[in-house]
Coordinates of C-alpha atoms and ligand atoms in Angstrom, one line a residue:
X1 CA 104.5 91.7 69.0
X2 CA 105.1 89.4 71.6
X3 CA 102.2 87.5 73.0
X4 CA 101.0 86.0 76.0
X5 CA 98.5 83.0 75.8
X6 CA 96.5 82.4 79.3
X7 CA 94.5 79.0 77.6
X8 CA 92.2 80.2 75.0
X9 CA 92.9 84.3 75.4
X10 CA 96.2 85.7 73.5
X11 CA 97.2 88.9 75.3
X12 CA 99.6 91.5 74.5
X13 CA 102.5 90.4 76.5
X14 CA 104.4 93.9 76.8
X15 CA 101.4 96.0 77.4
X16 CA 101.3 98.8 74.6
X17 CA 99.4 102.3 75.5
X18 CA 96.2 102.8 73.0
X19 CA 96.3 106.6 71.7
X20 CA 94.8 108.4 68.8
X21 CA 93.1 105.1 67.7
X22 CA 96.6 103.2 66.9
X23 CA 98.7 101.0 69.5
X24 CA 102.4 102.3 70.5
X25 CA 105.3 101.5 72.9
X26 CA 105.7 103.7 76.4
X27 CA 108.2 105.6 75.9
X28 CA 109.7 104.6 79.4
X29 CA 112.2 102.0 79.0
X30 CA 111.3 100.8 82.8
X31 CA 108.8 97.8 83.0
X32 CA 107.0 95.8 86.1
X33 CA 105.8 92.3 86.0
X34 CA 102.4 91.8 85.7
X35 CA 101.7 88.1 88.2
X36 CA 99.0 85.7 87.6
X37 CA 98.1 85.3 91.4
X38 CA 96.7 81.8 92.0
X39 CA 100.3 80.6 90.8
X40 CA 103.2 83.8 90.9
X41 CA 103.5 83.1 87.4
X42 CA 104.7 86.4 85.4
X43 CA 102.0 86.7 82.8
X44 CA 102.8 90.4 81.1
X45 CA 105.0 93.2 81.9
X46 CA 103.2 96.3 81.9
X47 CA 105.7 99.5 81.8
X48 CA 105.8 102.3 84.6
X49 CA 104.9 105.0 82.4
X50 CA 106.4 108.4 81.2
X51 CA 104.8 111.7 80.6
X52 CA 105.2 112.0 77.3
X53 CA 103.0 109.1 77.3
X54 CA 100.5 111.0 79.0
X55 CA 101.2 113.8 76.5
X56 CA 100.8 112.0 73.3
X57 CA 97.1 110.7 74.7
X58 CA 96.2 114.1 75.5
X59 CA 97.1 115.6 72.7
X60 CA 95.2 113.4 70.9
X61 CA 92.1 113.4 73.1
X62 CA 92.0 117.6 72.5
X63 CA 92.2 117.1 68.8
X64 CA 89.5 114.7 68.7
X65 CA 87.1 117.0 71.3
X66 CA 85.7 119.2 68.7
X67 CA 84.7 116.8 66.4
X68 CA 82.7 114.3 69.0
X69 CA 81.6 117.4 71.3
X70 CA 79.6 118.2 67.5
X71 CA 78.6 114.5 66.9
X72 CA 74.7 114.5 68.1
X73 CA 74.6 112.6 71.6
X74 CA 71.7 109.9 69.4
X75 CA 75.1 109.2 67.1
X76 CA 77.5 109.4 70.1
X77 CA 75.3 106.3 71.7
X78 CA 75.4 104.1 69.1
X79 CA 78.7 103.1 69.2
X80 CA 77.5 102.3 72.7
X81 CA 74.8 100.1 71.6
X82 CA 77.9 98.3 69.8
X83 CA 80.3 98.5 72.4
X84 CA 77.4 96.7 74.7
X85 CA 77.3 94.3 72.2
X86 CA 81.0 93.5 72.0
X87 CA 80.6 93.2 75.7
X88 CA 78.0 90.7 76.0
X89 CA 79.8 88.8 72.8
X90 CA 83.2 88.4 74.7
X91 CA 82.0 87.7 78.6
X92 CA 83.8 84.7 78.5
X93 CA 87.2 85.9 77.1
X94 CA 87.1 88.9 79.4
X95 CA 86.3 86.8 82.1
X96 CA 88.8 84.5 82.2
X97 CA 91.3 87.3 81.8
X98 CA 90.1 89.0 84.7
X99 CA 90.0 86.3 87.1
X100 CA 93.9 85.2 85.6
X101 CA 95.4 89.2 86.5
X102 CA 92.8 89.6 89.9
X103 CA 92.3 86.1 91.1
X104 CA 88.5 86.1 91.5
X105 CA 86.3 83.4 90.4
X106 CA 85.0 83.5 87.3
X107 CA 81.6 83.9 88.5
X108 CA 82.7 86.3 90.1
X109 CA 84.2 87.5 87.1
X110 CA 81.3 87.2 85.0
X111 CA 78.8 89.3 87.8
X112 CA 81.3 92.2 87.3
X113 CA 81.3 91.8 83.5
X114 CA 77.4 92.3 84.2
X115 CA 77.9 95.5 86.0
X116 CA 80.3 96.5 83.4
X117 CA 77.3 96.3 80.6
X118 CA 74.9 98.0 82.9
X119 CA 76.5 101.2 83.1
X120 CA 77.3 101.2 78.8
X121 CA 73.2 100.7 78.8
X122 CA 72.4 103.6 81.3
X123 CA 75.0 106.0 79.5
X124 CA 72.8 105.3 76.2
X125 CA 70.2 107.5 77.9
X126 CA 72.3 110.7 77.7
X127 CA 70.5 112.2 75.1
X128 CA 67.8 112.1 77.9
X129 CA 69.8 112.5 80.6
X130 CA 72.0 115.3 79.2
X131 CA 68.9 117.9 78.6
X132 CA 69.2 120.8 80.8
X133 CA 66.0 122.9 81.4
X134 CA 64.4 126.5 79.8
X135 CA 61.7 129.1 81.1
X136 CA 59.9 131.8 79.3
X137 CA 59.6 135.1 80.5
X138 CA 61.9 135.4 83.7
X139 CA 61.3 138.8 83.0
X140 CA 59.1 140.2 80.4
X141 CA 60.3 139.5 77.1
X142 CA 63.3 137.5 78.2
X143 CA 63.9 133.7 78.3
X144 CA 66.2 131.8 80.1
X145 CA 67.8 127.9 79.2
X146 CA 70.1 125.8 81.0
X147 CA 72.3 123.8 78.9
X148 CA 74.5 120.8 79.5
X149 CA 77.9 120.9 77.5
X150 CA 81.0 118.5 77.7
X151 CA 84.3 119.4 79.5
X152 CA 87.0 118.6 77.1
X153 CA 90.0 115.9 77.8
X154 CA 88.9 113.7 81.2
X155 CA 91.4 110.8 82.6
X156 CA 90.3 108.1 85.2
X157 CA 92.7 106.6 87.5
X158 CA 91.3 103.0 88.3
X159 CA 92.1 100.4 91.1
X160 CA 92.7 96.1 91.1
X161 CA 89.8 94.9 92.3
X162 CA 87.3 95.7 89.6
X163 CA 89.6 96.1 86.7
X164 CA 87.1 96.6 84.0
X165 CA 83.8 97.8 86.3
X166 CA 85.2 100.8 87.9
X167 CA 86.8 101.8 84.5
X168 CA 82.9 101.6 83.4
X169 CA 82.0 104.0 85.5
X170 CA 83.5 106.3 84.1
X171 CA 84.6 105.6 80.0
X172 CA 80.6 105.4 78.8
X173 CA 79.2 108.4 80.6
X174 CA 82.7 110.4 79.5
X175 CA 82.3 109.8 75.6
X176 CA 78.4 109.8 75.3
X177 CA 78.3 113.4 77.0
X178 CA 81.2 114.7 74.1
X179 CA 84.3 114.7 76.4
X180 CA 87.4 112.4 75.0
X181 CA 88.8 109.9 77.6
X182 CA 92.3 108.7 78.8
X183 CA 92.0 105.7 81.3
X184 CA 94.9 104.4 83.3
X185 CA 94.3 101.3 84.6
X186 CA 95.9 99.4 87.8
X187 CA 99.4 98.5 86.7
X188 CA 98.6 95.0 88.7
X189 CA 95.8 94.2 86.1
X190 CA 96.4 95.9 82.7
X191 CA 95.4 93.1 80.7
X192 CA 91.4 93.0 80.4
X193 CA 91.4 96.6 80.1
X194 CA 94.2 96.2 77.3
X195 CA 92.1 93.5 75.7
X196 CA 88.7 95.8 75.7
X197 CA 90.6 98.3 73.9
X198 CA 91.4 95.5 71.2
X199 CA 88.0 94.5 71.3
X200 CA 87.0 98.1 70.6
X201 CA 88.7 99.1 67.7
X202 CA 86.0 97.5 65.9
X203 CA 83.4 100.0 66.8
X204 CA 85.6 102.6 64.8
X205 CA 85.3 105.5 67.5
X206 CA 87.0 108.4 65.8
X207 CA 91.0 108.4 66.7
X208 CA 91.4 110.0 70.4
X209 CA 88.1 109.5 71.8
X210 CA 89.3 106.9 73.7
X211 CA 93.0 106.3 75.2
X212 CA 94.9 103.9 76.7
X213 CA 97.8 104.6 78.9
X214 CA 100.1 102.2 81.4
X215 CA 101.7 102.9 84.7
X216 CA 102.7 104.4 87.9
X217 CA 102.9 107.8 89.4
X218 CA 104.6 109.2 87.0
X219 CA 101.6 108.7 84.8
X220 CA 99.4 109.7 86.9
X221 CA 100.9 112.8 87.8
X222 CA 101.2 113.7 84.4
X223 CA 97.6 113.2 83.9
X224 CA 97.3 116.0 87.4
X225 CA 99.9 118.4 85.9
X226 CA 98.9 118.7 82.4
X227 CA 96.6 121.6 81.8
X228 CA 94.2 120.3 79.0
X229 CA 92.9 117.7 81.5
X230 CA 89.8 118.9 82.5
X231 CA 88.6 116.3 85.1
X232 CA 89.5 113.6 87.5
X233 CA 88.1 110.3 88.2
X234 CA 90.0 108.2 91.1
X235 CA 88.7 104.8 92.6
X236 CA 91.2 103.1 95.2
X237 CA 92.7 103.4 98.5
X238 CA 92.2 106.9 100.8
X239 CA 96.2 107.7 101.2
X240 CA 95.9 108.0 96.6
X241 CA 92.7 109.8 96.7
X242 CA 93.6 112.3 99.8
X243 CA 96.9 113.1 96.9
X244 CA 95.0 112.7 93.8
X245 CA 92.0 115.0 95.3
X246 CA 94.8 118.1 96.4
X247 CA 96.6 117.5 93.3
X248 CA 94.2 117.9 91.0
X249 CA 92.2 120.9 93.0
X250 CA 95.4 122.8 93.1
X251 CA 95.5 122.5 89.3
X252 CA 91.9 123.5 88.9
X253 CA 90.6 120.4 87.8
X254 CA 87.3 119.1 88.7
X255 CA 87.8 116.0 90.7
X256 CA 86.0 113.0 91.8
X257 CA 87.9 110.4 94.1
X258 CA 86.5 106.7 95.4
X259 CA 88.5 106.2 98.5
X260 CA 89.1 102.8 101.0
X261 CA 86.4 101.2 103.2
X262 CA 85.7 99.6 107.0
X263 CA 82.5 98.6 105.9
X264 CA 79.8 97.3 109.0
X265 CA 76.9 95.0 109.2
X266 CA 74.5 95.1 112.0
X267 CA 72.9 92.0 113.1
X268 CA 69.5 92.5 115.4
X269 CA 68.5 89.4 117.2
X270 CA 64.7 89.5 115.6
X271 CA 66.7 89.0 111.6
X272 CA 66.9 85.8 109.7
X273 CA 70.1 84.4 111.2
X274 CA 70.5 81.6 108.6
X275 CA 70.3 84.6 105.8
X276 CA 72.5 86.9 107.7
X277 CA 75.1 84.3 107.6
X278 CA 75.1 83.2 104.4
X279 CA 74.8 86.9 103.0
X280 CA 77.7 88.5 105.6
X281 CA 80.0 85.5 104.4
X282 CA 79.6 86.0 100.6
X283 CA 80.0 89.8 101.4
X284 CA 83.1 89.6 103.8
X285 CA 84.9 86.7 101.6
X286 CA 83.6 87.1 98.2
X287 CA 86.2 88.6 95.7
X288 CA 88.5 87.5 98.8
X289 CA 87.1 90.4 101.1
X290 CA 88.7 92.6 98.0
X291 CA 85.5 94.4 97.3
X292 CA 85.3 98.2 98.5
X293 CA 81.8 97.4 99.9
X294 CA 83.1 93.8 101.6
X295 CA 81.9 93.5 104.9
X296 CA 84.8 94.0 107.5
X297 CA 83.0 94.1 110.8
X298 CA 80.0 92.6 112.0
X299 CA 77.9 93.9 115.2
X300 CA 75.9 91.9 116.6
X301 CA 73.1 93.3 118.8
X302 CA 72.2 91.7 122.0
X303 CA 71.3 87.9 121.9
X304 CA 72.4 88.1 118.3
X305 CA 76.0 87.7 119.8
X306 CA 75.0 83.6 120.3
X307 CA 72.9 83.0 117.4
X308 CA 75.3 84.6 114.8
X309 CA 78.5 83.6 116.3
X310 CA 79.1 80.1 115.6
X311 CA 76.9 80.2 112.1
X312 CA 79.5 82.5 110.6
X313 CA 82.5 80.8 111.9
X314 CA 81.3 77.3 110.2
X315 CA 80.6 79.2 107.3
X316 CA 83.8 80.9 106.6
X317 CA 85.6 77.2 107.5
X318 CA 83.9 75.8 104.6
X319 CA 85.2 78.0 102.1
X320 CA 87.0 76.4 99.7
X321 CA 89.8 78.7 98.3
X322 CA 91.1 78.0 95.0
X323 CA 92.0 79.1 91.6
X324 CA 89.5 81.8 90.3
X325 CA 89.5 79.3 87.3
X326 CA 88.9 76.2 89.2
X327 CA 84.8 75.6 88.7
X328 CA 84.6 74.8 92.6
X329 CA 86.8 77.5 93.7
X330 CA 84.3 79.9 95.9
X331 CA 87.1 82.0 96.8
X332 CA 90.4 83.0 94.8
X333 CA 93.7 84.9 96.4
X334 CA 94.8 88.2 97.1
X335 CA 95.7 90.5 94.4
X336 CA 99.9 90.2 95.9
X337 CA 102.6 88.4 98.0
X338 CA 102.8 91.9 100.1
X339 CA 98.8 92.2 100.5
X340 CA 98.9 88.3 101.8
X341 CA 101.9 89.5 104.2
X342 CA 100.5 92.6 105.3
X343 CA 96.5 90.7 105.8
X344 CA 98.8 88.0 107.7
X345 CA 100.3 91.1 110.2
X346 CA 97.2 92.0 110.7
X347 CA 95.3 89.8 112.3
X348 CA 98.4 89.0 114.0
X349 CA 98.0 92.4 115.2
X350 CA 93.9 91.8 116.3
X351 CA 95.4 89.3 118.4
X352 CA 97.9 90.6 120.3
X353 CA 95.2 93.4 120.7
X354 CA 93.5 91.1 122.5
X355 CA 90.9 89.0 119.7
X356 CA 89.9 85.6 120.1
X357 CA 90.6 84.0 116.3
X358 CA 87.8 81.9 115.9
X359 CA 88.8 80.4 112.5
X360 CA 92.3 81.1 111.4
X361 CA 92.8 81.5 107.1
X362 CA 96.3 81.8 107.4
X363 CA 96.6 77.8 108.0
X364 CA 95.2 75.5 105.3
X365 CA 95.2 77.3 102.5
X366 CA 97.1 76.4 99.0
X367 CA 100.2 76.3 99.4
X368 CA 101.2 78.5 96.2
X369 CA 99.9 81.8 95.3
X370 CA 98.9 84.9 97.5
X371 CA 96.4 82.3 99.2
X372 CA 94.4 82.9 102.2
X373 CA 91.6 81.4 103.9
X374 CA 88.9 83.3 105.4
X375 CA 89.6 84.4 108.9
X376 CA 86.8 85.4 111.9
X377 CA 88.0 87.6 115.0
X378 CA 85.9 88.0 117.8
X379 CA 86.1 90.5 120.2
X380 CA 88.4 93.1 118.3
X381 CA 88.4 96.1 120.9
X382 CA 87.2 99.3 120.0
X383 CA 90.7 100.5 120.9
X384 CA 92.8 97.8 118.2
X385 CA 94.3 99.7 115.3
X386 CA 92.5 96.6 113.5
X387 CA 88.7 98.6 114.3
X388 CA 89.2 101.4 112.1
X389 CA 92.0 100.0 109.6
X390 CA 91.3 98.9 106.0
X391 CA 92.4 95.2 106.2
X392 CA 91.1 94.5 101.8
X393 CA 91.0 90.5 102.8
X394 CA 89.3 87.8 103.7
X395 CA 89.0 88.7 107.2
X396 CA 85.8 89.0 109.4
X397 CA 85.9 91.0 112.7
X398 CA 83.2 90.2 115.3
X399 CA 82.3 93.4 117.8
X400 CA 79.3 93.3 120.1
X401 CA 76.7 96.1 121.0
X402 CA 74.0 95.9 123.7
X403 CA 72.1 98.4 121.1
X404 CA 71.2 99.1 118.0
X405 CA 72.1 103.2 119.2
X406 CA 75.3 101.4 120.4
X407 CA 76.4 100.0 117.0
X408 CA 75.6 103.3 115.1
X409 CA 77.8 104.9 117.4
X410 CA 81.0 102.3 116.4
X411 CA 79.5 103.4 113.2
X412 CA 80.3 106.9 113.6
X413 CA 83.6 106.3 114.8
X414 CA 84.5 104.8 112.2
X415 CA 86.6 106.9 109.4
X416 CA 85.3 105.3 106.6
X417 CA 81.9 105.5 104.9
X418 CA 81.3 103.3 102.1
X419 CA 78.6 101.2 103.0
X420 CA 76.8 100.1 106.2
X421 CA 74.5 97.4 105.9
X422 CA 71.5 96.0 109.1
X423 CA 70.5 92.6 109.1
X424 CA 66.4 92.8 110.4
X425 CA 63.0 91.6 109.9
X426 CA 62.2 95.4 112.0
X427 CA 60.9 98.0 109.9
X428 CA 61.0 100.6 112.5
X429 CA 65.2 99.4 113.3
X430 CA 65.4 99.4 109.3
X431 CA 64.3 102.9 108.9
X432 CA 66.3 103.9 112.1
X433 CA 69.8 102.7 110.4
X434 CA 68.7 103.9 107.1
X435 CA 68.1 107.3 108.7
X436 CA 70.9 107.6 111.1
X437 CA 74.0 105.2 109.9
X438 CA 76.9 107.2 108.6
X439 CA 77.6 105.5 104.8
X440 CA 77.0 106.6 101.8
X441 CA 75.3 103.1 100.5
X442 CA 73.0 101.5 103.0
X443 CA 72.2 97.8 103.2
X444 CA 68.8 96.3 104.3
X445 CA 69.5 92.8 104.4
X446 CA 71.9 93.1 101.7
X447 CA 75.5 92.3 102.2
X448 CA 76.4 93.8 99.1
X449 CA 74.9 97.3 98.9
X450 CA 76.1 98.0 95.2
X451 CA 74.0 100.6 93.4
X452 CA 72.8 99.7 90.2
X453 CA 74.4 102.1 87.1
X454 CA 71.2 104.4 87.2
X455 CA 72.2 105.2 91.0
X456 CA 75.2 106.8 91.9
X457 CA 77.9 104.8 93.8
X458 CA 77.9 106.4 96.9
X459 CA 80.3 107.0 99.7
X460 CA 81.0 109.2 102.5
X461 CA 83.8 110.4 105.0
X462 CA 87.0 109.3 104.3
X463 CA 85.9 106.9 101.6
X464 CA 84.8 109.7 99.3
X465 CA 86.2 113.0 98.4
X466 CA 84.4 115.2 96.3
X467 CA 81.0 115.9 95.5
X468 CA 79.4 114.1 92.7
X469 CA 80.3 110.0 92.5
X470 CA 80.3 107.8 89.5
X471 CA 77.7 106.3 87.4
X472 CA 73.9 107.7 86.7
X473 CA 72.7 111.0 86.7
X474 CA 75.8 112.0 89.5
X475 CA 78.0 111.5 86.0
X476 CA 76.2 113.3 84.0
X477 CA 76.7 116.0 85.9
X478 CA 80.4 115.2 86.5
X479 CA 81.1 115.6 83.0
X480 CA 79.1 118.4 81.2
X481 CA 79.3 121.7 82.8
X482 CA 76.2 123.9 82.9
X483 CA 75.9 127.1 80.9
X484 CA 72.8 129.8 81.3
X485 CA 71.9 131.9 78.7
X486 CA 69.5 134.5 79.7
X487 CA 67.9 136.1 75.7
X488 CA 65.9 139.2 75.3
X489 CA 64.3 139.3 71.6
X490 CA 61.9 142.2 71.7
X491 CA 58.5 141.5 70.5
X492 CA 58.3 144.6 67.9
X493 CA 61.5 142.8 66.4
X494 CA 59.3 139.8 64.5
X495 CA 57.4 142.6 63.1
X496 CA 60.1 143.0 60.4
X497 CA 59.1 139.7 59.5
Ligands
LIG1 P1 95.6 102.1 95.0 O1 95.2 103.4 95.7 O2 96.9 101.5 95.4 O3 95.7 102.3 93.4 C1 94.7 102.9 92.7 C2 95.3 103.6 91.5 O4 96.1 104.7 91.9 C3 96.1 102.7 90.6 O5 95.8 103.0 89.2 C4 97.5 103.0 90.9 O6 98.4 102.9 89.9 C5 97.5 104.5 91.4 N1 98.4 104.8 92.4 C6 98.8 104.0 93.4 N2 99.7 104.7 94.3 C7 99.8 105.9 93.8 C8 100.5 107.1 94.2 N3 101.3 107.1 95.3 N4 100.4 108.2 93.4 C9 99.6 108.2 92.3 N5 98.9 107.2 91.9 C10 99.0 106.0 92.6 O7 94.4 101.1 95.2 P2 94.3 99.6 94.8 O8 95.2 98.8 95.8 O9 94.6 99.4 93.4 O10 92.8 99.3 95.1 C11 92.3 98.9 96.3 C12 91.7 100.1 97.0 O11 90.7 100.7 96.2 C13 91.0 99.8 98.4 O12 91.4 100.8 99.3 C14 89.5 99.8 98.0 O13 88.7 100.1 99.1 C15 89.5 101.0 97.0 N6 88.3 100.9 96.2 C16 87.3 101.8 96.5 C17 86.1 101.8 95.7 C18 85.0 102.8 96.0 O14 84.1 102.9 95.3 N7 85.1 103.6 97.1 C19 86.0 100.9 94.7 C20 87.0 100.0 94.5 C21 88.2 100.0 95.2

């Protein structure tokens, strides 16, 4: 096998798909390069997928089900008290690799790892969390028990930006409730998922609790069409999910899909400007603005406007953007040459709508690589395509509201509802905006409203179709189905006895 080595990690250079517990080839001929995007260079080739692919992993998966639906949930968790383990044993491996497909920093590489361990330690509370619930005597005589059981064969379909935390929210709930699991990962980071599987086989999970598979549509409509996939989890952009959502509904699957984001902070005169600063600039450039709950638009309320203003513009200036793997890099670049363009277009756009550009990231930034430095609008009118559009960069949008009823309104206009977030030191505001904003995951001086794995990750509007949402007790739910069983024994029967 061909290898690739980025510094101290070897990697699979052609990724290979990971079914019934061995490794294999795709059986489509057709590959895409895989780019390291702080320098272009072509670090894998991962290929676009086939359906027979998709078959061979879920053929396995149903073979395995029987066998780990009857393994006791206590013996199901502790290969995840292992697979924690292997986690915490390989941060540094992992990320590196992360931060050499996605471009992050490698802190930020290594807070995501955290995330990732967090939800394998919640999931080792399903033989808790799985319990359903009984009653005696519902009628005289008769007793009646809800019980949790797994769904069968269940695929996720993950996005870029968190290539191995979103793939977390779904892989250790899946197998500790008894289903089997097929992931397919973003075919513009393949790697660190492909080099957890490696790290995995250790652990010795039976053959086809866990799968591998590579590529594009075709793969994931496989994954839709087949009829012994029982559930779908989707994180990325609202055009997929909107698909992935109809898709798998019209093939009677249950479905959970993580959509886009515009995501809003309010800033109230009476807050802690220096904090609001500092906080709305990590949250709007962090993971260069490429995190789903990223801060795209800040309103400031009232005299807010002047103290916020020019704090936030000296802080994104000072950014340094560099390679992820650069120790003083506090920034990396955008996943691709097309995302670069089309951030580029649009704040080009904001402009000609009429924004003033207070600081400018498309000048000064490294030369090669999908670099960009953070960028601050102010002024984008409520009527710019720019207000309600996804941008996924490092780029800051400034709007102004003479109230804090003013700013949930922009709220509500907005189509997306991943997070909202309300700089204060107001308890009364705080509870107002908690109460009234529009988002599924609301910020109170937090930039980064990211539920911890016993919480589910949130979302509303266009940023979330379905009804239950990963991680804690929502995928629990997602993935057992509940069955009552109403008993009569009649009393005079234990008399034989
Ligand atoms: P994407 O929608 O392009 O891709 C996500 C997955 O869908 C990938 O595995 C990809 O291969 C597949 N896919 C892409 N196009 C497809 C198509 N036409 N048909 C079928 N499958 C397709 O998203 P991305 O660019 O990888 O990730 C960024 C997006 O993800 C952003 O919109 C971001 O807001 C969103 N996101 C949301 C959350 C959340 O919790 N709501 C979390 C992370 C990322």
């Amino acid at each position: 096998m061909e290898t690739t080595s980025t510094q101290d990690v070897t990697v699979q250079h052609e990724m290979r798909l990971f079914v019934n517990g061995e490794w294999h080839r795709s059986k489509s001929d057709s590959r895409l390069p895989v780019n390291n995007p702080a320098t272009g260079k072509v670090i894998a080739t991962v290929p676009t997928g086939a359906g027979e692919d998709v078959n061979a992993a879920v053929a396995a998966a149903a073979a395995a089900f029987p066998e780990w639906r009857r393994t006791p949930a206590e013996d199901r968790i502790q290969y995840l008290f292992k697979l924690k383990n292997i986690l915490e044993d390989h941060v540094e491996e992992l990320a590196r690799l992360i931060t050499i497909e996605n471009g992050k920093t490698l802190a930020e590489s290594r807070a995501e790892l955290k995330r990732t361990v967090e939800n394998v330690e919640v999931a080792c509370g399903i033989p808790m969390m799985m319990q359903g619930y009984n009653l005696e005597d519902v009628a005289q005589g008769i007793d009646e028990m809800m019980i949790r059981q797994p769904l069968g064969v269940v695929a996720a379909i993950t996005p870029f930006n968190f290539p191995v935390m979103v793939p977390f929210w779904f892989l250790p709930y899946a197998i500790a409730c008894g289903n089997t699991f097929i992931l397919k990962p973003s075919e513009k980071v393949p790697l660190s998922m492909s080099h957890l599987f490696e790290l995995m086989e250790p652990l010795k999970l039976p053959p086809g609790v866990v799968n591998l598979v590579h590529g594009t549509r075709p793969v994931v409509d496989a994954l839709l069409d087949h009829p012994d996939v029982r559930a779908i989890s989707f994180v990325g952009s609202t055009p997929v999910a909107r698909y992935i959502y109809a898709q798998a509904a019209a093939h009677g699957k249950r479905v959970q899909c993580q959509g886009g984001a515009k995501n809003h902070v309010v800033i109230l005169p009476d807050s802690d400007v220096e904090m609001a600063t500092r906080i709305t600039a990590d949250s709007a450039f962090g993971c260069a603005g490429q995190r789903c709950l990223a801060v795209s638009v800040a309103v400031t309320v009232g005299e807010a406007q002047r103290l916020f203003r020019q704090p936030i513009a000296d802080a994104a200036g000072a950014i340094r953007a560099a390679s992820g793997l650069d120790p003083d890099a506090q920034m990396g670049p955008v996943i691709t040459p097309e995302s670069k363009r089309r951030i580029e277009g649009l704040i080009a756009q904001g402009v000609g709508d009429g924004a003033a550009i207070l600081v400018d990231g498309r000048k000064g930034a490294p030369e090669k690589g999908n670099f960009l430095k953070p960028t601050v609008l102010d002024g984008v009118p409520a009527a710019s395509a720019l207000s309600n559009t996804e941008i996924f960069g490092p780029v800051l949008s400034l709007v102004h509201a003479k109230t804090l009823d003013e700013a949930i309104e922009l709220l509500r206009q907005n189509p997306y509802g991943n997070q909202a977030s309300i700089f204060t030191s107001s308890g009364a505001a705080a509870r107002k905006f908690r109460y009234e904003a529009p988002a599924g995951n609301i910020g109170v001086n937090i930039g980064v409203a990211a539920p911890m794995a016993t919480f589910p990750f949130s979302g509303w509007k266009s940023s979330f179709l379905g009804v239950l949402h990963g991680q804690g007790r929502d995928a629990v739910e997602f993935y057992t189905e509940e069955k009552v069983v109403v008993e009569r024994w009649p009393k005079e029967w234990s008399r034989k006895f």
